[in-house]
């Protein structure tokens, strides 16, 4: 049986998981791949660090030991970041090596360049682990659902923020408290900016949108807003109104125009995504032939992510043993426009602190009416003497109109503070029914 030599770039959480799963399931992996898969060299920053791997595997801090080794046919990149990962992957592809990567940061910004390099060298570039950790979603979109025109891909694609929002809801705690807890437990990274600001999810939805709509969507095309502004009060009001707050990644196409965004959203409690909790991810896909399909599982973590990496590895090994190449070509053959956020229509939840006297609500309502913002429901709660809190849900309105109305409302003397503005998303059928 042929032995396929593999170079691993990175041996942290995911890299160690890849080694462990390859070892544990060696027999069935070898049989499925039709070849013995052998990691011969591993690139790390610090070769003296203590690691939980066999001492027989060669560690190196020189990338060229792997990239220039003619015996290595597949490179797995699990280092992360743009530089130097981009340079190493490009070099591997140009040297005729197929690549498996989990690197969404790189793909969401430089995907085009990487795919062109893979195509020129007639090798494969696979990236199932880059979105949704262990959840199969890239393969299903590229292969199993290829016969569909995909209208919508949306979901919970960041585990850290889902964990935080779930805890805030269940324990009635504030964002900063739960974030500190999540860091202590190792769920959130020491620098959690990319997760909580929605940037990690923005990269993932850019990758999914590109595949779903056959048109390149990059990280910079995605409007993103994070969860740091969500308070326990917003979660409480959401609950009273029949909603759950989730950080959603959403991509949709209508008449050849794409909208793609990441932000916290009220979703009705009967929406399947409302019940995806803790670090779990779920991705919902709507296609013209398949209808609705949903993918659920662990969106991060050592073994789930390794599972996706090894699935890609086996696919490439199968191709190498059969002499097939360049199977995972880029499918961005169209050039669709991306709608700016100001043009997007959605419903909104607004929470305002106002002075509690006659005419205040009427004033606010008239500002909204002038900007063509129609109000669906209002709840008013007295906070203390002369101060009240107003919670409004609007009907669907263009973002630009809502922002215009808000800037006038903020200037009203009776409005003490606009505490929060959160988008409200409808049900799966896109009918606009909103669970109120
Ligand atoms: P990690 O634990 O930080 O490991 C990174 C590894 O890469 C380390 O072994 C490090 O070496 C090595 N490395 C980093 N920069 C290097 C450089 N310039 N030269 C040589 N070696 C370098 O990262 P991870 O969590 O495994 O994530 C890896 C990739 O998978 C990232 O793209 C990430 O976004 C993606 N991903 C991760 C998860 C997850 O759950 N962790 C899920 C999905 C996707 P040292 O060990 O010597 O420091
Ligand atoms: N930090 C990501 C998350 C995992 O919390 O979902 C890596 O993609």
PDB file of N, CA and C and ligand atoms in Angstrom, residues 9-16 42-49 51 60-63 77-81 83-85 88 101-106 129-134 189 200 204 299-306 309, ligand 1:
ATOM      1  N   UNK A   9       1.738  22.015   9.481  1.00  0.00           N
ATOM      2  CA  UNK A   9       2.181  23.355   9.882  1.00  0.00           C
ATOM      3  C   UNK A   9       1.362  23.754  11.107  1.00  0.00           C
ATOM      4  N   UNK A  10       1.962  23.641  12.295  1.00  0.00           N
ATOM      5  CA  UNK A  10       1.258  23.989  13.531  1.00  0.00           C
ATOM      6  C   UNK A  10       0.913  22.743  14.316  1.00  0.00           C
ATOM      7  N   UNK A  11       1.188  22.802  15.624  1.00  0.00           N
ATOM      8  CA  UNK A  11       0.867  21.663  16.483  1.00  0.00           C
ATOM      9  C   UNK A  11       0.307  22.180  17.804  1.00  0.00           C
ATOM     10  N   UNK A  12      -0.748  22.985  17.670  1.00  0.00           N
ATOM     11  CA  UNK A  12      -1.421  23.512  18.859  1.00  0.00           C
ATOM     12  C   UNK A  12      -2.671  22.686  19.096  1.00  0.00           C
ATOM     13  N   UNK A  13      -3.789  23.355  19.397  1.00  0.00           N
ATOM     14  CA  UNK A  13      -5.033  22.644  19.707  1.00  0.00           C
ATOM     15  C   UNK A  13      -5.427  21.719  18.556  1.00  0.00           C
ATOM     16  N   UNK A  14      -5.562  22.266  17.352  1.00  0.00           N
ATOM     17  CA  UNK A  14      -6.061  21.465  16.229  1.00  0.00           C
ATOM     18  C   UNK A  14      -5.008  20.468  15.746  1.00  0.00           C
ATOM     19  N   UNK A  15      -3.760  20.932  15.604  1.00  0.00           N
ATOM     20  CA  UNK A  15      -2.704  20.041  15.121  1.00  0.00           C
ATOM     21  C   UNK A  15      -2.567  18.803  16.000  1.00  0.00           C
ATOM     22  N   UNK A  16      -2.579  18.995  17.318  1.00  0.00           N
ATOM     23  CA  UNK A  16      -2.463  17.860  18.243  1.00  0.00           C
ATOM     24  C   UNK A  16      -3.660  16.928  18.073  1.00  0.00           C
ATOM     25  N   UNK A  42       6.672  18.283  11.420  1.00  0.00           N
ATOM     26  CA  UNK A  42       5.736  19.273  11.971  1.00  0.00           C
ATOM     27  C   UNK A  42       6.465  20.595  12.185  1.00  0.00           C
ATOM     28  N   UNK A  43       5.858  21.657  11.689  1.00  0.00           N
ATOM     29  CA  UNK A  43       6.421  22.996  11.916  1.00  0.00           C
ATOM     30  C   UNK A  43       5.791  23.603  13.167  1.00  0.00           C
ATOM     31  N   UNK A  44       6.644  24.084  14.073  1.00  0.00           N
ATOM     32  CA  UNK A  44       6.164  24.812  15.256  1.00  0.00           C
ATOM     33  C   UNK A  44       7.057  26.033  15.455  1.00  0.00           C
ATOM     34  N   UNK A  45       6.596  26.916  16.354  1.00  0.00           N
ATOM     35  CA  UNK A  45       7.433  28.088  16.655  1.00  0.00           C
ATOM     36  C   UNK A  45       8.556  27.676  17.583  1.00  0.00           C
ATOM     37  N   UNK A  46       8.206  26.865  18.611  1.00  0.00           N
ATOM     38  CA  UNK A  46       9.169  26.541  19.657  1.00  0.00           C
ATOM     39  C   UNK A  46       9.336  25.019  19.734  1.00  0.00           C
ATOM     40  N   UNK A  47      10.450  24.516  19.229  1.00  0.00           N
ATOM     41  CA  UNK A  47      10.613  23.051  19.181  1.00  0.00           C
ATOM     42  C   UNK A  47      10.900  22.449  20.572  1.00  0.00           C
ATOM     43  N   UNK A  48      11.196  23.318  21.542  1.00  0.00           N
ATOM     44  CA  UNK A  48      11.504  22.792  22.879  1.00  0.00           C
ATOM     45  C   UNK A  48      10.277  22.689  23.787  1.00  0.00           C
ATOM     46  N   UNK A  49       9.138  23.211  23.326  1.00  0.00           N
ATOM     47  CA  UNK A  49       7.914  23.156  24.142  1.00  0.00           C
ATOM     48  C   UNK A  49       7.510  21.694  24.373  1.00  0.00           C
ATOM     49  N   UNK A  51       5.165  18.638  24.391  1.00  0.00           N
ATOM     50  CA  UNK A  51       3.973  18.358  23.594  1.00  0.00           C
ATOM     51  C   UNK A  51       3.498  16.933  23.819  1.00  0.00           C
ATOM     52  N   UNK A  60      10.218  20.839  13.562  1.00  0.00           N
ATOM     53  CA  UNK A  60      11.149  21.802  12.991  1.00  0.00           C
ATOM     54  C   UNK A  60      10.590  23.205  13.160  1.00  0.00           C
ATOM     55  N   UNK A  61      11.477  24.180  13.172  1.00  0.00           N
ATOM     56  CA  UNK A  61      11.000  25.566  13.167  1.00  0.00           C
ATOM     57  C   UNK A  61      11.328  26.213  11.816  1.00  0.00           C
ATOM     58  N   UNK A  62      11.795  25.376  10.868  1.00  0.00           N
ATOM     59  CA  UNK A  62      12.109  25.890   9.532  1.00  0.00           C
ATOM     60  C   UNK A  62      11.051  25.403   8.529  1.00  0.00           C
ATOM     61  N   UNK A  63      10.176  26.288   8.047  1.00  0.00           N
ATOM     62  CA  UNK A  63       9.080  25.854   7.160  1.00  0.00           C
ATOM     63  C   UNK A  63       9.574  25.146   5.905  1.00  0.00           C
ATOM     64  N   UNK A  77      -2.290  22.953   7.112  1.00  0.00           N
ATOM     65  CA  UNK A  77      -1.953  24.217   7.771  1.00  0.00           C
ATOM     66  C   UNK A  77      -2.924  24.466   8.917  1.00  0.00           C
ATOM     67  N   UNK A  78      -2.435  24.371  10.151  1.00  0.00           N
ATOM     68  CA  UNK A  78      -3.248  24.680  11.333  1.00  0.00           C
ATOM     69  C   UNK A  78      -2.426  25.578  12.281  1.00  0.00           C
ATOM     70  N   UNK A  79      -1.801  26.585  11.664  1.00  0.00           N
ATOM     71  CA  UNK A  79      -1.038  27.572  12.444  1.00  0.00           C
ATOM     72  C   UNK A  79      -1.948  28.742  12.813  1.00  0.00           C
ATOM     73  N   UNK A  80      -2.773  29.138  11.842  1.00  0.00           N
ATOM     74  CA  UNK A  80      -3.655  30.295  12.015  1.00  0.00           C
ATOM     75  C   UNK A  80      -2.998  31.587  11.570  1.00  0.00           C
ATOM     76  N   UNK A  81      -3.796  32.644  11.442  1.00  0.00           N
ATOM     77  CA  UNK A  81      -3.298  33.974  11.068  1.00  0.00           C
ATOM     78  C   UNK A  81      -3.021  34.093   9.579  1.00  0.00           C
ATOM     79  N   UNK A  83      -0.144  36.021   8.097  1.00  0.00           N
ATOM     80  CA  UNK A  83       1.289  35.905   7.825  1.00  0.00           C
ATOM     81  C   UNK A  83       1.964  35.151   8.962  1.00  0.00           C
ATOM     82  N   UNK A  84       2.754  34.178   8.687  1.00  0.00           N
ATOM     83  CA  UNK A  84       3.261  33.732   7.390  1.00  0.00           C
ATOM     84  C   UNK A  84       2.443  32.594   6.759  1.00  0.00           C
ATOM     85  N   UNK A  85       1.258  32.272   7.315  1.00  0.00           N
ATOM     86  CA  UNK A  85       0.516  31.101   6.809  1.00  0.00           C
ATOM     87  C   UNK A  85       0.250  31.219   5.306  1.00  0.00           C
ATOM     88  N   UNK A  88       3.305  30.336   3.272  1.00  0.00           N
ATOM     89  CA  UNK A  88       3.623  28.905   3.331  1.00  0.00           C
ATOM     90  C   UNK A  88       2.647  28.098   2.467  1.00  0.00           C
ATOM     91  N   UNK A 101      -6.567  23.225   5.096  1.00  0.00           N
ATOM     92  CA  UNK A 101      -6.398  24.303   6.064  1.00  0.00           C
ATOM     93  C   UNK A 101      -7.678  24.522   6.866  1.00  0.00           C
ATOM     94  N   UNK A 102      -7.495  25.046   8.101  1.00  0.00           N
ATOM     95  CA  UNK A 102      -8.632  25.383   8.961  1.00  0.00           C
ATOM     96  C   UNK A 102      -8.708  26.904   9.104  1.00  0.00           C
ATOM     97  N   UNK A 103      -7.977  27.607   8.226  1.00  0.00           N
ATOM     98  CA  UNK A 103      -7.699  29.025   8.461  1.00  0.00           C
ATOM     99  C   UNK A 103      -8.715  29.968   7.803  1.00  0.00           C
ATOM    100  N   UNK A 104      -9.772  30.308   8.563  1.00  0.00           N
ATOM    101  CA  UNK A 104     -10.828  31.173   7.978  1.00  0.00           C
ATOM    102  C   UNK A 104     -10.338  32.599   7.782  1.00  0.00           C
ATOM    103  N   UNK A 105      -9.418  33.058   8.643  1.00  0.00           N
ATOM    104  CA  UNK A 105      -8.906  34.434   8.508  1.00  0.00           C
ATOM    105  C   UNK A 105      -8.307  34.622   7.119  1.00  0.00           C
ATOM    106  N   UNK A 106      -7.526  33.621   6.720  1.00  0.00           N
ATOM    107  CA  UNK A 106      -6.812  33.673   5.451  1.00  0.00           C
ATOM    108  C   UNK A 106      -7.769  33.517   4.266  1.00  0.00           C
ATOM    109  N   UNK A 129     -12.685  22.548   7.859  1.00  0.00           N
ATOM    110  CA  UNK A 129     -12.596  22.948   9.270  1.00  0.00           C
ATOM    111  C   UNK A 129     -12.654  24.464   9.467  1.00  0.00           C
ATOM    112  N   UNK A 130     -12.620  25.216   8.372  1.00  0.00           N
ATOM    113  CA  UNK A 130     -12.574  26.680   8.539  1.00  0.00           C
ATOM    114  C   UNK A 130     -13.907  27.261   8.999  1.00  0.00           C
ATOM    115  N   UNK A 131     -15.000  26.546   8.773  1.00  0.00           N
ATOM    116  CA  UNK A 131     -16.324  27.034   9.223  1.00  0.00           C
ATOM    117  C   UNK A 131     -17.020  25.912   9.988  1.00  0.00           C
ATOM    118  N   UNK A 132     -17.507  26.244  11.179  1.00  0.00           N
ATOM    119  CA  UNK A 132     -18.329  25.286  11.926  1.00  0.00           C
ATOM    120  C   UNK A 132     -17.550  24.119  12.520  1.00  0.00           C
ATOM    121  N   UNK A 133     -16.231  24.259  12.674  1.00  0.00           N
ATOM    122  CA  UNK A 133     -15.424  23.207  13.333  1.00  0.00           C
ATOM    123  C   UNK A 133     -15.715  21.837  12.747  1.00  0.00           C
ATOM    124  N   UNK A 134     -16.323  20.971  13.544  1.00  0.00           N
ATOM    125  CA  UNK A 134     -16.584  19.597  13.118  1.00  0.00           C
ATOM    126  C   UNK A 134     -17.824  19.433  12.252  1.00  0.00           C
ATOM    127  N   UNK A 189     -10.892  32.838  24.171  1.00  0.00           N
ATOM    128  CA  UNK A 189      -9.443  33.033  24.124  1.00  0.00           C
ATOM    129  C   UNK A 189      -9.023  34.195  25.010  1.00  0.00           C
ATOM    130  N   UNK A 200     -14.872  36.865  13.791  1.00  0.00           N
ATOM    131  CA  UNK A 200     -14.700  35.442  13.477  1.00  0.00           C
ATOM    132  C   UNK A 200     -15.912  34.958  12.665  1.00  0.00           C
ATOM    133  N   UNK A 204     -16.367  33.596   8.647  1.00  0.00           N
ATOM    134  CA  UNK A 204     -17.011  32.323   8.303  1.00  0.00           C
ATOM    135  C   UNK A 204     -18.176  32.534   7.342  1.00  0.00           C
ATOM    136  N   UNK A 299     -18.893  23.500  16.952  1.00  0.00           N
ATOM    137  CA  UNK A 299     -18.295  24.430  16.003  1.00  0.00           C
ATOM    138  C   UNK A 299     -16.827  24.727  16.260  1.00  0.00           C
ATOM    139  N   UNK A 300     -16.253  24.121  17.271  1.00  0.00           N
ATOM    140  CA  UNK A 300     -14.844  24.359  17.594  1.00  0.00           C
ATOM    141  C   UNK A 300     -14.376  23.228  18.502  1.00  0.00           C
ATOM    142  N   UNK A 301     -13.098  23.317  18.896  1.00  0.00           N
ATOM    143  CA  UNK A 301     -12.558  22.310  19.810  1.00  0.00           C
ATOM    144  C   UNK A 301     -11.617  21.376  19.084  1.00  0.00           C
ATOM    145  N   UNK A 302     -10.773  20.740  19.882  1.00  0.00           N
ATOM    146  CA  UNK A 302      -9.670  19.945  19.328  1.00  0.00           C
ATOM    147  C   UNK A 302     -10.131  18.799  18.421  1.00  0.00           C
ATOM    148  N   UNK A 303     -10.971  17.916  18.959  1.00  0.00           N
ATOM    149  CA  UNK A 303     -11.321  16.726  18.178  1.00  0.00           C
ATOM    150  C   UNK A 303     -12.351  17.029  17.088  1.00  0.00           C
ATOM    151  N   UNK A 304     -13.396  17.841  17.367  1.00  0.00           N
ATOM    152  CA  UNK A 304     -14.325  18.160  16.275  1.00  0.00           C
ATOM    153  C   UNK A 304     -13.612  18.814  15.091  1.00  0.00           C
ATOM    154  N   UNK A 305     -12.689  19.729  15.359  1.00  0.00           N
ATOM    155  CA  UNK A 305     -12.005  20.405  14.250  1.00  0.00           C
ATOM    156  C   UNK A 305     -11.076  19.427  13.535  1.00  0.00           C
ATOM    157  N   UNK A 306     -10.419  18.562  14.320  1.00  0.00           N
ATOM    158  CA  UNK A 306      -9.548  17.538  13.707  1.00  0.00           C
ATOM    159  C   UNK A 306     -10.374  16.618  12.820  1.00  0.00           C
ATOM    160  N   UNK A 309     -10.649  18.229   9.486  1.00  0.00           N
ATOM    161  CA  UNK A 309      -9.348  18.243   8.795  1.00  0.00           C
ATOM    162  C   UNK A 309      -9.068  16.860   8.208  1.00  0.00           C
TER     163      UNK A 309
HETATM  164  P1  LIG B   1      -2.968  27.183  18.368  1.00  0.00           P
HETATM  165  O1  LIG B   1      -3.382  26.265  19.430  1.00  0.00           O
HETATM  166  O2  LIG B   1      -2.567  28.575  18.718  1.00  0.00           O
HETATM  167  O3  LIG B   1      -1.735  26.490  17.596  1.00  0.00           O
HETATM  168  C1  LIG B   1      -0.988  27.150  16.628  1.00  0.00           C
HETATM  169  C2  LIG B   1       0.211  26.290  16.279  1.00  0.00           C
HETATM  170  O4  LIG B   1       0.907  26.884  15.194  1.00  0.00           O
HETATM  171  C3  LIG B   1       1.225  26.150  17.403  1.00  0.00           C
HETATM  172  O5  LIG B   1       1.752  24.846  17.419  1.00  0.00           O
HETATM  173  C4  LIG B   1       2.334  27.143  17.058  1.00  0.00           C
HETATM  174  O6  LIG B   1       3.620  26.745  17.471  1.00  0.00           O
HETATM  175  C5  LIG B   1       2.271  27.112  15.532  1.00  0.00           C
HETATM  176  N1  LIG B   1       2.641  28.389  14.947  1.00  0.00           N
HETATM  177  C6  LIG B   1       1.968  29.547  14.983  1.00  0.00           C
HETATM  178  N2  LIG B   1       2.625  30.515  14.310  1.00  0.00           N
HETATM  179  C7  LIG B   1       3.742  29.939  13.834  1.00  0.00           C
HETATM  180  C8  LIG B   1       4.829  30.391  13.061  1.00  0.00           C
HETATM  181  N3  LIG B   1       4.916  31.640  12.634  1.00  0.00           N
HETATM  182  N4  LIG B   1       5.814  29.515  12.738  1.00  0.00           N
HETATM  183  C9  LIG B   1       5.747  28.230  13.156  1.00  0.00           C
HETATM  184  N5  LIG B   1       4.747  27.727  13.895  1.00  0.00           N
HETATM  185  C10 LIG B   1       3.761  28.573  14.224  1.00  0.00           C
HETATM  186  O7  LIG B   1      -4.100  27.313  17.233  1.00  0.00           O
HETATM  187  P2  LIG B   1      -5.349  26.340  16.994  1.00  0.00           P
HETATM  188  O8  LIG B   1      -6.423  26.662  17.967  1.00  0.00           O
HETATM  189  O9  LIG B   1      -4.877  24.947  16.875  1.00  0.00           O
HETATM  190  O10 LIG B   1      -5.883  26.892  15.587  1.00  0.00           O
HETATM  191  C11 LIG B   1      -5.219  26.617  14.390  1.00  0.00           C
HETATM  192  C12 LIG B   1      -6.075  27.023  13.211  1.00  0.00           C
HETATM  193  O11 LIG B   1      -7.300  26.325  13.238  1.00  0.00           O
HETATM  194  C13 LIG B   1      -6.454  28.509  13.171  1.00  0.00           C
HETATM  195  O12 LIG B   1      -6.517  28.932  11.831  1.00  0.00           O
HETATM  196  C14 LIG B   1      -7.856  28.523  13.771  1.00  0.00           C
HETATM  197  O13 LIG B   1      -8.639  29.618  13.355  1.00  0.00           O
HETATM  198  C15 LIG B   1      -8.401  27.229  13.216  1.00  0.00           C
HETATM  199  N6  LIG B   1      -9.496  26.653  13.976  1.00  0.00           N
HETATM  200  C16 LIG B   1      -9.322  26.416  15.290  1.00  0.00           C
HETATM  201  C17 LIG B   1     -10.369  25.844  16.015  1.00  0.00           C
HETATM  202  C18 LIG B   1     -10.231  25.541  17.471  1.00  0.00           C
HETATM  203  O14 LIG B   1     -11.203  25.064  18.066  1.00  0.00           O
HETATM  204  N7  LIG B   1      -9.100  25.778  18.090  1.00  0.00           N
HETATM  205  C19 LIG B   1     -11.583  25.555  15.365  1.00  0.00           C
HETATM  206  C20 LIG B   1     -11.700  25.787  13.993  1.00  0.00           C
HETATM  207  C21 LIG B   1     -10.645  26.352  13.307  1.00  0.00           C
HETATM  208  P3  LIG B   1       4.013  26.591  19.029  1.00  0.00           P
HETATM  209  O15 LIG B   1       3.248  25.386  19.500  1.00  0.00           O
HETATM  210  O16 LIG B   1       5.469  26.394  19.054  1.00  0.00           O
HETATM  211  O17 LIG B   1       3.562  27.857  19.697  1.00  0.00           O
END
